[in-house]
Amino acid sequence: MWTFVLLMFFVFLTIGITTGIIPLFSRHATPFSVSLPVDYLQKQFVEIRKKRYAVWNILMSILLGVPLFIAPYIDTELNQELFTSIYTVTGTIFLIVFSFVLYLKYRHDLLEWKKMIPREAFEESKKIVVDSQYHQKLDTRGNFSIFIWQLSIIVLTVILTYAFYEQIPQEIPIHWNTSMQVDRWIEKSPWSVLMLPTMQVLLIPVFNFSHYAFIQSKQKLSPLKPVVSAKKSRLFRKAWSNFLWMTAILTQIFFSFLNIFSLFMKESPF
């Protein structure tokens, strides 16, 4: 139970951090989706709300994660599972709604503040910066690379599965409770051993499309420092390309490990 609780707390914290830092590191020209004149993008009024949004999201994720530590002290295992499942879903929904409402609040603040900006500032900032060789200069992972790495992991998993098919028990575990005890099984068959690899195949287009959409998205350069902005933007896309590539590989490895573990586990090790 403690492992599950710590994992869920980490999930809450990850959601809070990821959501909170978005205004700090993306779309500098349109904070909270509000278009502002160039000279007003780095005003204290804007920067304070970006930082507050990050702090409140992270703080709320921690506060929502703390009650999970009550679960191990609940009297029965059934009540522990019931509490963690209901609370995790409810807490996640609340965190997302809170983040969305907070985003709308700060967006409203900026829209009201924007009304006080002189009209001349908008006339002076009507400048569009475009790097015609932006995508040609990108040094990112190729979509084929992401595809072939994932496919190779899945193929290797399937080969190992059928190579040692006779060693697989007649009953295959498919579900574990929060105490990591198997509580549901299915009978072995040539098709049942492919459940997880099938899911892995479905993940390939998800990861590839996510990577393609991110890399090919429209460039958004800051008129303040167009050259520096373009360089930072390319570095940012390179970093995220590597992150998505690594995420895809680790996810597929995790599912392959889970598949091998469940197929060849004759009894629960816990």
XYZ file of C-alpha atoms in Angstrom:
270
model
C 0.000 0.000 0.000
C 2.821 2.424 0.830
C 4.282 1.957 -2.668
C 0.939 2.773 -4.251
C 0.449 5.825 -2.010
C 3.903 7.200 -2.821
C 3.293 6.618 -6.527
C -0.030 8.493 -6.443
C 1.529 11.345 -4.445
C 4.233 11.604 -7.110
C 1.517 11.679 -9.815
C -0.255 14.563 -8.048
C 3.028 16.460 -7.700
C 3.940 15.857 -11.348
C 0.586 17.194 -12.553
C 0.956 20.273 -10.353
C 4.507 21.056 -11.475
C 3.863 20.380 -15.162
C 0.720 22.500 -15.233
C 2.182 25.282 -13.115
C 5.319 25.944 -15.155
C 3.572 26.135 -18.536
C 3.072 29.953 -18.449
C 6.700 30.383 -17.342
C 8.296 28.512 -20.248
C 5.864 28.664 -23.157
C 4.200 31.306 -25.286
C 6.120 34.293 -23.908
C 4.386 36.551 -26.437
C 0.904 35.562 -25.203
C 0.917 34.975 -21.415
C -2.304 33.224 -20.333
C -3.385 33.427 -24.003
C -3.483 37.240 -23.865
C -1.686 39.135 -26.618
C 0.317 42.050 -25.213
C 2.573 44.730 -26.717
C 6.257 43.793 -26.809
C 7.283 46.371 -24.197
C 4.727 45.000 -21.716
C 5.531 41.282 -21.906
C 8.070 41.375 -19.086
C 6.278 43.819 -16.799
C 6.161 42.927 -13.109
C 2.371 42.588 -13.257
C 2.695 39.746 -15.793
C 5.694 38.015 -14.187
C 4.085 37.958 -10.728
C 1.014 36.162 -12.042
C 3.107 33.591 -13.877
C 5.002 32.784 -10.681
C 1.847 32.751 -8.555
C 0.213 30.335 -10.978
C 3.167 27.953 -10.651
C 3.318 28.244 -6.846
C -0.424 27.700 -6.360
C -0.500 24.649 -8.655
C 2.464 23.005 -6.938
C 1.145 23.843 -3.460
C -2.319 22.484 -4.269
C -0.863 19.259 -5.691
C 1.056 18.718 -2.427
C -2.005 19.481 -0.270
C -4.133 17.069 -2.311
C -1.469 14.377 -2.145
C -1.007 14.445 1.645
C -4.387 12.784 2.534
C -3.292 9.701 0.582
C -0.984 8.835 3.473
C -4.058 8.090 5.569
C -4.803 5.007 3.452
C -2.259 2.574 5.002
C -3.819 3.172 8.436
C -7.375 2.296 7.379
C -8.589 -0.921 9.052
C -9.307 -3.273 6.105
C -7.678 -3.734 2.715
C -11.033 -3.334 0.955
C -11.591 0.043 2.585
C -8.030 1.057 1.720
C -8.613 0.291 -1.957
C -11.983 2.039 -1.913
C -10.528 5.169 -0.306
C -7.475 5.425 -2.583
C -9.420 4.785 -5.791
C -12.174 7.307 -5.024
C -9.816 9.915 -3.609
C -7.301 9.619 -6.460
C -9.970 10.188 -9.117
C -11.670 12.976 -7.162
C -8.373 14.672 -6.261
C -7.115 14.571 -9.851
C -10.332 16.086 -11.187
C -10.246 18.779 -8.484
C -6.606 19.630 -9.278
C -7.350 19.974 -13.000
C -10.445 22.111 -12.356
C -8.527 24.266 -9.847
C -5.717 24.821 -12.356
C -8.211 25.729 -15.092
C -10.129 28.178 -12.892
C -6.873 29.782 -11.705
C -5.761 30.107 -15.324
C -9.021 31.875 -16.200
C -8.619 34.198 -13.193
C -5.144 35.338 -14.209
C -6.251 35.600 -17.816
C -9.058 37.890 -16.664
C -6.548 39.948 -14.632
C -4.374 40.435 -17.713
C -7.348 41.338 -19.905
C -8.402 44.016 -17.410
C -4.818 45.273 -17.131
C -4.532 45.297 -20.914
C -7.356 47.855 -21.120
C -5.135 50.398 -19.337
C -2.291 50.051 -21.868
C -2.101 53.038 -24.260
C -3.318 52.319 -27.795
C -0.026 53.617 -29.169
C 1.797 50.672 -27.592
C -0.207 48.242 -29.704
C 0.469 50.199 -32.889
C 4.222 50.130 -32.232
C 4.286 46.398 -31.515
C 2.629 45.243 -34.725
C 5.675 43.301 -35.813
C 5.761 39.685 -36.938
C 9.044 37.800 -36.773
C 9.452 34.643 -38.898
C 12.533 32.455 -39.378
C 12.163 31.032 -42.901
C 14.696 28.260 -42.139
C 13.411 27.501 -38.652
C 12.301 23.900 -39.282
C 15.289 23.144 -41.507
C 17.631 24.056 -38.646
C 15.856 21.858 -36.088
C 18.065 19.120 -34.651
C 15.431 16.703 -33.336
C 14.696 12.992 -33.323
C 13.165 11.629 -36.508
C 9.671 10.161 -36.422
C 11.001 6.990 -38.036
C 13.526 6.636 -35.217
C 10.772 6.804 -32.607
C 8.707 4.312 -34.607
C 11.472 1.756 -35.184
C 12.674 1.799 -31.565
C 9.190 1.086 -30.280
C 8.530 -1.570 -32.894
C 11.846 -3.312 -32.133
C 11.011 -3.559 -28.430
C 7.573 -5.006 -29.187
C 8.893 -7.517 -31.726
C 11.580 -8.687 -29.292
C 8.923 -9.107 -26.585
C 6.730 -11.213 -28.884
C 9.681 -13.354 -29.990
C 10.680 -14.074 -26.384
C 7.074 -14.837 -25.474
C 6.634 -17.512 -28.141
C 10.177 -18.844 -27.813
C 9.406 -19.786 -24.203
C 5.689 -20.371 -24.636
C 5.801 -23.824 -23.028
C 7.228 -22.366 -19.813
C 4.265 -20.005 -19.375
C 1.813 -21.229 -16.653
C -1.698 -22.229 -17.701
C -3.160 -19.301 -15.771
C -1.854 -15.786 -16.424
C -2.276 -12.990 -13.851
C -3.891 -9.838 -15.267
C -4.669 -7.772 -12.160
C -2.979 -6.918 -8.872
C -4.541 -5.216 -5.873
C -2.914 -2.321 -4.024
C -0.914 -4.815 -1.925
C 0.555 -6.235 -5.155
C -1.298 -9.539 -4.720
C -2.758 -11.190 -7.838
C -6.559 -11.269 -7.680
C -7.526 -11.989 -11.291
C -6.320 -14.573 -13.823
C -7.019 -15.733 -17.388
C -6.259 -19.005 -19.160
C -3.165 -19.196 -21.363
C -3.690 -19.182 -25.132
C -1.729 -17.999 -28.201
C -3.887 -14.859 -28.204
C -4.083 -14.082 -24.488
C -0.289 -13.748 -24.270
C -0.499 -10.899 -26.786
C -2.766 -8.607 -24.766
C -0.050 -6.233 -23.607
C 1.925 -6.275 -26.904
C -1.325 -5.284 -28.636
C -1.630 -2.303 -26.318
C 1.985 -1.450 -27.056
C 1.277 -1.400 -30.793
C -1.594 1.031 -30.209
C 0.790 3.339 -28.343
C 3.091 3.700 -31.383
C 0.852 6.091 -33.374
C 0.078 8.024 -30.178
C 3.743 8.765 -29.465
C 4.592 9.364 -33.119
C 1.713 11.742 -33.707
C 2.490 13.646 -30.491
C 6.104 14.069 -31.590
C 5.193 15.062 -35.146
C 2.579 17.603 -34.020
C 4.978 19.186 -31.530
C 7.915 19.476 -33.931
C 5.827 20.777 -36.839
C 3.828 23.265 -34.770
C 3.950 26.908 -35.828
C 6.945 28.894 -34.607
C 6.292 31.675 -32.098
C 9.266 34.032 -31.883
C 9.602 37.008 -29.591
C 10.000 40.376 -31.363
C 12.192 41.492 -28.454
C 15.129 39.257 -29.420
C 14.224 37.311 -32.583
C 17.626 35.646 -33.106
C 17.995 34.545 -29.484
C 14.331 33.562 -29.374
C 14.696 31.343 -32.451
C 17.792 29.649 -30.994
C 16.118 29.008 -27.633
C 13.001 27.743 -29.374
C 15.021 25.217 -31.404
C 16.889 24.072 -28.282
C 13.584 23.709 -26.458
C 12.124 21.577 -29.255
C 15.266 19.462 -29.364
C 15.051 18.825 -25.620
C 11.380 17.910 -25.809
C 11.994 15.711 -28.849
C 14.582 13.746 -26.848
C 12.218 13.655 -23.879
C 9.336 12.261 -25.969
C 11.680 9.739 -27.584
C 12.939 8.577 -24.189
C 9.406 8.502 -22.783
C 8.222 6.317 -25.658
C 11.110 3.881 -25.215
C 10.816 3.653 -21.425
C 7.041 3.197 -21.658
C 7.425 0.344 -24.134
C 10.183 -1.251 -22.036
C 7.962 -0.983 -18.962
C 5.060 -2.732 -20.712
C 7.402 -5.394 -22.090
C 8.803 -6.039 -18.611
C 5.273 -6.171 -17.208
C 4.274 -8.615 -19.934
C 7.232 -10.943 -19.341
C 6.811 -10.703 -15.577
C 3.106 -11.587 -15.662
C 3.495 -14.404 -18.194
C 6.301 -16.263 -16.471
C 5.395 -15.574 -12.847
C 4.162 -18.835 -11.382
C 3.154 -17.353 -8.074
C 3.096 -13.996 -6.356
C 6.539 -13.026 -5.028
C 4.970 -10.822 -2.330
